[in-house]
Amino acid sequence: MDSKLKASDVFVKALEHEGVEYIFGLPGEENLDILESIRKSKQIKFILTRHEQGAGFMAATYGRLTGKPGVCLSTLGPGATNLMTPAAYAQLGAMPMLMITGQKPIKKSKQGKFQIIDVVEMMQPLTKYTKQVTHANHIPSMIREAFRLSQEERPGAVHIELPEDIAQEELDELKLFKVVDDRKPIPDQKAIEQAVTLIKTASKPLVLIGAGANRNRTSKALTDFVDTIGIPFFNTQMGKGIIDERHELYLGTAALSNDDFLHEAVNKADLILNIGHDTIEKPPFIMEAERDQKVIHVNYFAAEIDQLYFPHLNIIGDIATSVNQLTEALKPIAKSWDNSFFLRVKDNVCKHLTTYEDDNRFPILPQRLVKIVRDTLPKDGIVTLDNGMYKLWFARNYKAYMQNTLILDNALATMGAGLPSAMMVKELYPDKKVISINGDGGFMMNAQELETASRLQLDLIVIILNDNGYGMIEWKQEDEGFPKYGLEYTNPDFVKLAESFGAVGYKPDSVDAFKTALDNALHSKGIQLIDLAIDYSLNHEILNVLIKEFSEKLKS
């Protein structure tokens, strides 16, 4: 019996060695060998999706939630180009992900240039690592390096191209490389001491929590810091839930860059301890050189300086360790902060955010929708958002009680990721209640993945917010004084669409009917889709006019 190993088998063995549980994707002619090797794996589950985007978004979400690279597979050419958006999604959102693409034989091919593009070069600006396998012996080291780089701070996307003829090569031995977990660097003690001095001398300090703080151990470290030192905090959109937002010192979420009611506190703070934020996420506040305000940047890497962000001190190292060291250093000398001003701001923010949350007009207002979802879901229930106008309302109004219970993207902010993301969440946490909230525009970009969700037998609730148009762009169009144009379309019958995929569809005609439908869906098996008409008519008045008027009044 031939003892040689096929390269595609070695590839899959190396993935197993890294702990890979899932591969999502669409195979093609050029990767049938690796597909067969996956079939023979007793560890890896292959999930066939209906579009490469769905596969990429599921893999990226797996990486986001587990900290381990999610893996997706596509063929060459058009299959690979369909992974470009998920690559950017993972890279900007700091989600570890490995993309595997096929390619025609590189040593001898009879098909000329048919379907061939330079995928490795194409992936260069969107990944931390992109390589073509040119010899089977290189596979174990390339996979180990790809996984190392994908998980290393800042996490992101990596790519390996496996040509058809290389996948068929044979090796004499299987040599895998030990998976070595790198120890995170600890912060410099002098930087900690400088930060302590700045915090001690501040009269109105604030803590800002960003996406980079969404790592293991950091939630506990930050909660201990706030409880012990007593400094109020707010967060970015992707920092929601890292500390329970029912905390008495939680002020709100910076869903807008400036002029929101929360920025009344931000503008009066004389020091901001900015933990885990980087400039890829939409700015939670804008620094101004003439303002007497210090900013301390706490992250795995130094701040990137631009016109909006130029902190006065960097604390570089593992975030949880940095926060724990600050807690210990400040604990013996912690003073009682006068938080009365910030707590008045919190009351003001709450007053504005709760306006309309009990308004039962229909189509439903986004504020009312957020309150119903929050009141209905258990503490550990998970909401995933696509991208649209509703994301601002959930970011501002929805209180996340636990880490990763409101999953949204504020980096690439692409439409079409919401449904695949929710599918991955439900696959990982089958016992948790999961609601996928999508605009009608974003949902239709990957609606075909309802079939994948049904085939996986996921118990998933999908809410489509139906306004027959691109609502966020209309909001910006109105704010900039343009006439309404080019943003309206006609939707299919979503209930019939759901039923055609084996799902249950609802189309409530009142707020009470929506609450009933949502309650039924939460206690039902399978895919439950709710076509919910939404009213965005107050967006311009609230988010463009009233906020700016209030901000100007404060400045005067």
C-alpha positions as MATLAB code, in Angstrom:
seq = 'MDSKLKASDVFVKALEHEGVEYIFGLPGEENLDILESIRKSKQIKFILTRHEQGAGFMAATYGRLTGKPGVCLSTLGPGATNLMTPAAYAQLGAMPMLMITGQKPIKKSKQGKFQIIDVVEMMQPLTKYTKQVTHANHIPSMIREAFRLSQEERPGAVHIELPEDIAQEELDELKLFKVVDDRKPIPDQKAIEQAVTLIKTASKPLVLIGAGANRNRTSKALTDFVDTIGIPFFNTQMGKGIIDERHELYLGTAALSNDDFLHEAVNKADLILNIGHDTIEKPPFIMEAERDQKVIHVNYFAAEIDQLYFPHLNIIGDIATSVNQLTEALKPIAKSWDNSFFLRVKDNVCKHLTTYEDDNRFPILPQRLVKIVRDTLPKDGIVTLDNGMYKLWFARNYKAYMQNTLILDNALATMGAGLPSAMMVKELYPDKKVISINGDGGFMMNAQELETASRLQLDLIVIILNDNGYGMIEWKQEDEGFPKYGLEYTNPDFVKLAESFGAVGYKPDSVDAFKTALDNALHSKGIQLIDLAIDYSLNHEILNVLIKEFSEKLKS';
ca = [
       0.000    0.000    0.000;
       1.298    3.436   -0.935;
       2.264    5.316    2.261;
       2.551    8.685    0.593;
       0.249   11.509    1.669;
      -1.687   13.702   -0.724;
      -1.068   17.421   -0.278;
      -4.756   18.210    0.221;
      -4.842   15.672    3.085;
      -1.810   17.350    4.628;
      -3.569   20.718    4.272;
      -6.612   19.461    6.179;
      -4.448   17.723    8.793;
      -2.701   21.049    9.389;
      -6.087   22.756    9.809;
      -7.153   20.076   12.282;
      -3.890   20.626   14.142;
      -4.887   24.300   14.533;
      -8.228   23.243   16.068;
     -10.442   24.106   13.070;
     -14.060   23.022   13.628;
     -15.831   24.487   10.591;
     -15.114   25.364    6.996;
     -17.740   27.458    5.200;
     -17.865   27.810    1.475;
     -18.607   26.946   -2.114;
     -16.200   24.510   -3.718;
     -15.334   24.473   -7.412;
     -13.555   22.278   -9.900;
     -10.162   23.480   -8.728;
     -10.576   22.435   -5.074;
     -12.286   19.063   -5.321;
      -9.225   17.399   -3.806;
      -9.373   19.502   -0.661;
     -13.152   19.010   -0.494;
     -12.571   15.247   -0.472;
      -9.952   15.661    2.248;
     -12.445   17.684    4.320;
     -15.055   14.937    3.798;
     -12.697   12.405    5.364;
     -12.014   14.638    8.404;
     -13.616   13.487   11.658;
     -13.084   16.929   13.208;
     -14.089   19.517   10.622;
     -17.690   20.214    9.632;
     -18.115   21.601    6.122;
     -21.012   24.049    5.749;
     -22.064   24.718    2.179;
     -23.427   28.239    1.686;
     -25.297   29.747   -1.263;
     -22.808   32.544   -1.892;
     -19.166   33.071   -0.970;
     -20.102   36.236    0.908;
     -22.236   34.185    3.273;
     -19.330   31.810    3.855;
     -16.911   34.670    4.527;
     -19.253   36.503    6.897;
     -19.874   33.289    8.859;
     -16.133   32.612    9.106;
     -15.394   36.183   10.233;
     -18.136   36.029   12.883;
     -16.733   32.727   14.150;
     -13.382   34.494   14.525;
     -14.953   37.452   16.277;
     -16.735   35.296   18.844;
     -14.075   32.658   19.523;
     -10.800   34.501   18.913;
      -9.753   31.632   16.610;
      -9.620   32.090   12.823;
     -12.798   31.101   11.041;
     -12.095   29.302    7.764;
     -13.854   29.700    4.428;
     -13.317   28.101    1.025;
     -13.901   29.239   -2.536;
     -12.815   28.342   -6.015;
     -10.706   30.583   -8.249;
     -11.756   33.699  -10.189;
     -15.361   34.729   -9.453;
     -15.477   32.628   -6.287;
     -12.413   34.389   -4.948;
     -13.626   37.860   -5.905;
     -16.825   37.182   -3.960;
     -14.674   36.904   -0.826;
     -13.313   40.433   -1.170;
     -16.056   42.050    0.926;
     -15.793   39.493    3.768;
     -12.002   39.942    3.665;
     -12.408   43.679    4.243;
     -15.098   42.992    6.856;
     -12.715   40.792    8.853;
      -9.648   42.962    8.319;
     -11.245   46.239    9.376;
     -13.271   44.599   12.150;
     -10.225   42.789   13.616;
     -11.792   39.358   13.157;
      -9.384   36.435   12.620;
     -10.246   34.567    9.401;
      -8.487   32.291    6.885;
      -9.637   32.240    3.256;
      -8.650   29.252    1.108;
      -9.063   29.675   -2.647;
      -8.453   27.246   -5.486;
      -6.500   27.887   -8.662;
      -5.780   26.225  -12.020;
      -2.666   24.025  -12.181;
       0.414   26.239  -12.079;
       2.901   23.767  -13.556;
       0.937   22.636  -16.577;
      -2.519   23.745  -17.708;
      -4.435   23.360  -20.971;
      -7.029   26.062  -20.276;
      -5.006   29.170  -21.002;
      -6.102   32.204  -18.973;
      -9.730   31.083  -18.518;
     -10.998   32.382  -15.113;
      -7.469   33.209  -14.001;
      -6.813   36.418  -12.096;
      -3.993   37.160   -9.658;
      -5.910   36.393   -6.464;
      -2.854   36.647   -4.218;
      -2.130   40.172   -5.448;
      -5.828   41.057   -5.231;
      -5.921   40.033   -1.561;
      -2.757   41.977   -0.673;
      -4.371   45.215    0.568;
      -7.140   43.367    2.434;
      -5.176   40.796    4.413;
      -2.306   40.412    6.849;
      -0.886   37.507    4.839;
      -1.582   36.167    1.334;
       0.411   33.356   -0.319;
       0.170   30.782   -3.076;
       1.279   27.243   -2.257;
       3.942   26.299   -4.822;
       5.115   23.063   -3.233;
       3.299   20.602   -0.993;
       6.149   20.628    1.548;
       5.381   24.282    2.314;
       1.800   23.622    3.469;
       2.318   22.999    7.237;
       4.527   26.038    7.783;
       2.284   28.305    5.685;
      -0.808   27.313    7.632;
       0.939   27.793   10.977;
       2.155   31.249    9.905;
      -1.268   32.215    8.565;
      -2.964   31.256   11.838;
      -0.321   33.024   13.921;
      -0.697   36.267   12.011;
      -4.481   36.094   11.857;
      -4.755   35.882   15.657;
      -1.917   38.253   16.522;
      -3.041   41.724   17.568;
      -4.531   43.384   15.635;
      -6.396   40.223   14.379;
      -7.568   40.058   10.772;
      -7.865   38.182    7.500;
      -5.295   35.880    5.894;
      -5.388   34.005    2.584;
      -3.817   30.887    1.083;
      -4.235   29.871   -2.561;
      -3.962   26.122   -3.222;
      -3.576   25.323   -6.940;
      -5.165   22.144   -8.263;
      -1.932   20.373   -9.206;
      -0.242   21.218   -5.898;
      -3.230   19.783   -4.009;
      -2.640   16.479   -5.832;
       1.080   16.261   -5.040;
       2.332   13.570   -2.697;
       4.561   13.838    0.365;
       6.623   11.214    2.129;
       5.896   12.432    5.656;
       3.549   14.608    7.673;
       5.455   17.209    9.638;
       3.285   19.669   11.570;
       4.492   22.655   13.560;
       3.656   23.077   17.220;
       0.915   25.621   17.900;
       2.624   28.185   20.111;
       0.495   30.722   21.934;
       2.409   33.976   22.149;
       2.340   35.740   25.487;
       0.948   39.224   25.203;
       3.384   42.013   26.114;
       2.817   43.743   29.433;
       2.677   47.545   29.646;
       5.667   49.631   30.595;
       5.585   50.512   34.287;
       6.588   54.121   33.619;
       3.578   54.538   31.309;
       1.312   53.175   34.059;
       2.804   55.662   36.533;
       2.304   58.560   34.107;
      -1.306   57.490   33.569;
      -1.907   57.313   37.319;
      -0.603   60.871   37.705;
      -2.872   62.145   34.924;
      -5.910   60.368   36.386;
      -5.203   61.574   39.944;
      -4.936   65.198   38.842;
      -8.098   65.079   36.688;
     -11.338   66.430   38.078;
     -13.737   64.999   35.493;
     -12.240   61.811   34.021;
     -14.176   59.481   31.709;
     -13.510   55.948   30.461;
     -14.201   55.093   26.821;
     -14.435   51.393   25.887;
     -13.806   50.417   22.267;
     -13.874   47.278   20.141;
     -10.310   46.260   21.012;
     -11.420   45.669   24.595;
     -13.711   42.877   23.395;
     -11.221   40.137   24.272;
     -11.027   37.394   26.878;
     -10.486   38.661   30.451;
     -10.956   42.332   29.515;
     -14.637   42.495   30.447;
     -13.886   41.436   34.028;
     -10.836   43.715   34.244;
     -12.819   46.753   33.094;
     -15.764   46.004   35.376;
     -13.386   45.725   38.340;
     -11.711   49.004   37.345;
     -14.982   50.961   37.149;
     -16.349   49.405   40.343;
     -13.120   50.087   42.262;
     -12.063   53.485   40.921;
     -15.553   54.887   40.273;
     -14.974   56.679   36.974;
     -18.030   56.923   34.658;
     -17.770   55.219   31.270;
     -19.229   55.208   27.792;
     -18.495   52.998   24.811;
     -18.234   52.838   21.051;
     -20.718   50.829   19.035;
     -18.425   47.794   18.916;
     -17.618   48.169   22.604;
     -21.193   47.583   23.749;
     -21.773   45.098   26.538;
     -18.150   44.737   27.646;
     -19.412   46.215   30.918;
     -23.075   45.598   31.759;
     -24.847   48.744   30.533;
     -27.230   48.687   33.500;
     -24.237   49.869   35.570;
     -24.948   53.091   37.455;
     -21.838   54.739   35.939;
     -22.708   53.871   32.323;
     -23.462   57.094   30.403;
     -24.320   55.745   26.950;
     -22.979   54.776   23.546;
     -21.220   57.148   21.171;
     -23.231   56.197   18.099;
     -22.526   59.539   16.415;
     -19.134   61.225   16.180;
     -20.241   64.554   17.596;
     -23.205   66.627   18.806;
     -25.128   63.694   20.303;
     -26.560   64.245   23.794;
     -23.789   62.075   25.230;
     -21.156   64.492   23.947;
     -22.256   66.986   26.582;
     -20.231   64.781   28.962;
     -17.409   64.071   26.518;
     -16.813   67.770   25.908;
     -16.642   68.584   29.644;
     -14.291   65.718   30.559;
     -10.763   66.886   31.280;
      -9.349   63.378   30.763;
     -10.513   60.442   28.645;
      -9.076   57.000   29.337;
      -9.571   55.494   25.875;
      -9.432   51.710   26.214;
      -9.364   49.500   23.137;
     -10.307   52.025   20.490;
      -8.597   52.546   17.159;
      -9.413   54.923   14.353;
     -10.837   52.236   12.032;
     -14.088   52.348   14.000;
     -16.129   55.486   13.387;
     -14.771   58.147   15.781;
     -16.681   58.161   19.096;
     -15.462   61.696   19.748;
     -13.345   64.264   17.957;
     -10.289   65.732   19.659;
      -9.598   69.438   19.321;
      -6.124   70.873   19.911;
      -7.414   73.999   21.650;
      -9.444   72.041   24.194;
      -7.807   71.444   27.583;
      -8.475   67.724   27.556;
      -5.981   64.876   28.010;
      -6.425   61.503   26.296;
      -4.716   58.255   27.376;
      -4.640   55.529   24.725;
      -4.715   51.973   26.148;
      -4.333   49.253   23.535;
      -2.178   46.471   22.136;
      -0.523   48.981   19.828;
       0.237   52.686   19.782;
      -2.324   55.153   18.489;
      -2.354   56.103   14.833;
      -2.232   59.886   14.818;
      -4.589   61.870   12.625;
      -6.417   65.196   12.793;
      -9.190   63.717   14.943;
      -7.111   61.652   17.350;
      -3.739   62.495   18.911;
      -3.539   61.120   22.475;
      -1.095   62.424   25.054;
       0.012   59.036   26.430;
       0.155   55.472   25.068;
      -0.109   52.431   27.325;
       0.872   49.554   25.045;
       0.359   45.909   25.955;
      -2.322   43.380   26.800;
      -5.392   45.483   27.598;
      -6.644   43.368   30.506;
      -3.200   43.464   32.128;
      -2.953   47.230   31.599;
      -6.361   47.813   33.173;
      -5.598   45.511   36.110;
      -2.328   47.360   36.749;
      -4.130   50.717   36.672;
      -6.706   49.381   39.128;
      -4.028   48.200   41.555;
      -2.025   51.421   41.232;
      -5.025   53.683   41.769;
      -6.805   51.649   44.432;
      -4.767   52.878   47.436;
      -5.011   56.491   46.355;
      -8.428   56.512   44.695;
     -10.347   59.662   45.416;
     -14.069   60.227   45.392;
     -14.840   61.748   42.026;
     -17.536   64.383   41.758;
     -19.646   62.601   39.143;
     -22.743   64.731   39.682;
     -22.363   66.528   36.334;
     -21.922   63.272   34.412;
     -24.894   61.689   36.153;
     -27.037   64.699   35.186;
     -25.887   64.147   31.611;
     -26.887   60.494   31.944;
     -30.363   61.526   33.078;
     -30.595   63.890   30.114;
     -29.459   61.181   27.692;
     -31.990   58.730   29.125;
     -34.778   61.308   28.838;
     -34.059   61.855   25.140;
     -33.558   58.167   24.365;
     -36.789   57.076   26.025;
     -38.870   59.549   24.026;
     -41.174   57.578   21.701;
     -40.147   54.190   23.117;
     -43.751   53.567   24.247;
     -45.335   55.145   21.145;
     -47.601   52.534   19.520;
     -48.058   54.128   16.114;
     -47.663   51.800   13.151;
     -45.547   51.366   11.059;
     -43.385   50.970   14.144;
     -40.875   53.599   15.262;
     -37.296   52.341   15.708;
     -37.260   53.498   19.342;
     -40.326   51.339   20.057;
     -38.781   48.376   18.259;
     -35.613   48.575   20.361;
     -37.546   48.651   23.620;
     -39.710   45.682   22.665;
     -36.700   43.597   21.652;
     -34.820   44.481   24.852;
     -37.861   43.766   27.054;
     -38.511   40.455   25.299;
     -35.038   38.929   25.090;
     -33.440   37.246   28.117;
     -30.224   38.636   29.606;
     -28.048   36.369   27.461;
     -30.136   36.698   24.289;
     -28.174   37.877   21.260;
     -29.128   40.456   18.632;
     -27.150   40.664   15.398;
     -27.540   43.694   13.171;
     -27.029   44.203    9.472;
     -26.220   47.782    8.462;
     -28.805   50.501    8.100;
     -30.583   53.311    9.895;
     -31.779   51.030   12.685;
     -28.172   50.331   13.720;
     -27.893   53.874   15.128;
     -31.053   53.378   17.162;
     -29.900   50.042   18.560;
     -26.441   51.416   19.320;
     -27.903   54.379   21.217;
     -31.011   52.838   22.817;
     -30.350   49.114   23.338;
     -28.683   48.217   26.625;
     -26.363   45.232   26.297;
     -26.121   43.329   29.562;
     -23.325   40.968   28.520;
     -20.348   40.878   26.178;
     -21.179   40.013   22.540;
     -24.937   40.168   22.995;
     -25.365   43.028   20.497;
     -23.261   42.179   17.463;
     -22.827   44.918   14.899;
     -20.169   46.155   12.494;
     -18.914   49.720   12.792;
     -15.705   49.247   10.797;
     -16.486   48.241    7.203;
     -20.216   48.578    8.006;
     -21.222   46.504    5.006;
     -24.758   45.548    4.157;
     -25.520   41.851    3.696;
     -23.519   40.517    6.661;
     -26.350   40.427    9.194;
     -28.058   37.148    8.305;
     -24.869   35.034    7.891;
     -23.522   36.532   11.118;
     -26.674   35.503   12.994;
     -26.473   32.014   11.524;
     -22.955   31.611   12.892;
     -24.024   32.882   16.302;
     -26.871   30.377   16.464;
     -24.645   27.524   15.237;
     -22.165   28.297   18.041;
     -24.787   28.936   20.737;
     -27.796   26.734   19.914;
     -29.329   27.196   23.382;
     -29.400   31.002   23.233;
     -32.199   33.108   21.745;
     -30.855   34.847   18.629;
     -32.556   37.595   16.616;
     -31.185   38.788   13.273;
     -32.343   42.339   12.502;
     -31.951   43.516    8.924;
     -33.115   46.330    6.727;
     -34.974   45.219    3.620;
     -32.042   46.380    1.477;
     -29.362   44.508    3.400;
     -31.480   41.383    3.781;
     -31.986   41.036    0.032;
     -28.226   41.102   -0.539;
     -27.876   37.628    1.008;
     -31.466   36.415    1.330;
     -30.470   33.127   -0.310;
     -28.756   32.090    2.936;
     -32.214   31.367    4.383;
     -31.822   28.035    2.617;
     -28.511   27.425    4.415;
     -30.084   28.335    7.766;
     -33.012   26.013    7.089;
     -30.713   23.162    6.015;
     -28.712   23.610    9.226;
     -31.998   23.391   11.152;
     -31.296   26.591   13.040;
     -33.912   28.015   15.387;
     -33.450   31.618   14.299;
     -35.620   34.731   14.280;
     -35.154   37.077   11.329;
     -36.756   40.532   11.459;
     -36.846   42.527    8.221;
     -37.434   46.250    8.744;
     -39.419   47.164    5.668;
     -39.480   50.739    4.387;
     -39.083   49.949    0.661;
     -35.932   52.016    0.365;
     -32.413   52.761    1.566;
     -33.399   54.626    4.724;
     -29.973   55.670    6.020;
     -28.972   57.218    2.694;
     -32.304   59.034    2.587;
     -31.588   60.411    6.061;
     -28.211   61.765    4.928;
     -29.718   63.019    1.672;
     -32.273   65.038    3.633;
     -29.652   66.339    6.072;
     -27.548   67.687    3.191;
     -30.497   69.371    1.516;
     -30.795   67.078   -1.499;
     -34.195   66.130   -2.863;
     -35.289   62.543   -2.256;
     -34.079   60.565   -5.270;
     -32.799   57.159   -6.391;
     -33.409   55.217   -3.158;
     -36.815   53.537   -3.509;
     -37.603   50.012   -4.668;
     -40.314   47.354   -4.426;
     -39.865   44.361   -2.159;
     -41.097   40.812   -2.669;
     -43.711   39.252   -0.421;
     -41.365   38.328    2.412;
     -43.853   35.959    4.053;
     -44.162   33.909    0.863;
     -40.394   34.115    0.392;
     -39.900   32.724    3.899;
     -42.376   29.938    3.271;
     -40.627   28.993    0.037;
     -37.487   28.311    2.120;
     -39.415   26.232    4.658;
     -39.587   29.064    7.190;
     -42.572   30.564    8.988;
     -43.507   34.106    7.982;
     -45.350   36.859    9.872;
     -46.519   40.274    8.719;
     -47.883   42.153   11.742;
     -50.153   45.140   11.163;
     -49.807   46.758   14.591;
     -47.341   47.006   17.452;
     -49.390   44.530   19.493;
     -49.415   42.104   16.573;
     -45.615   42.440   16.332;
     -45.205   41.684   20.032;
     -47.366   38.590   19.620;
     -45.434   37.471   16.540;
     -42.099   38.000   18.296;
     -43.230   36.036   21.355;
     -44.462   33.176   19.135;
     -41.197   33.208   17.189;
     -39.078   33.061   20.342;
     -40.873   29.901   21.429;
     -40.928   28.160   18.038;
     -38.546   25.904   16.163;
     -36.979   26.616   12.793;
     -36.621   29.895   10.919;
     -39.176   32.514   11.984;
     -39.264   35.574    9.713;
     -41.096   38.782   10.617;
     -41.778   41.370    7.888;
     -42.093   44.534    9.984;
     -43.044   47.900    8.503;
     -40.923   50.659   10.042;
     -41.355   54.426   10.216;
     -38.167   56.474    9.873;
     -39.964   59.791    9.371;
     -38.633   61.255   12.654;
     -34.985   60.487   11.870;
     -34.195   63.849   10.332;
     -35.860   65.890   13.085;
     -34.253   63.933   15.935;
     -30.810   63.043   14.573;
     -30.140   66.054   12.364;
     -32.090   69.020   13.742;
     -32.822   68.595   17.476;
     -29.386   67.197   18.360;
     -27.593   70.093   16.649;
     -29.930   72.682   18.200;
     -29.320   71.203   21.631;
     -25.553   71.185   21.078;
     -25.534   74.837   19.969;
     -27.608   75.810   23.001;
     -25.022   74.192   25.272;
     -22.141   75.974   23.535;
     -23.821   79.344   23.917;
];
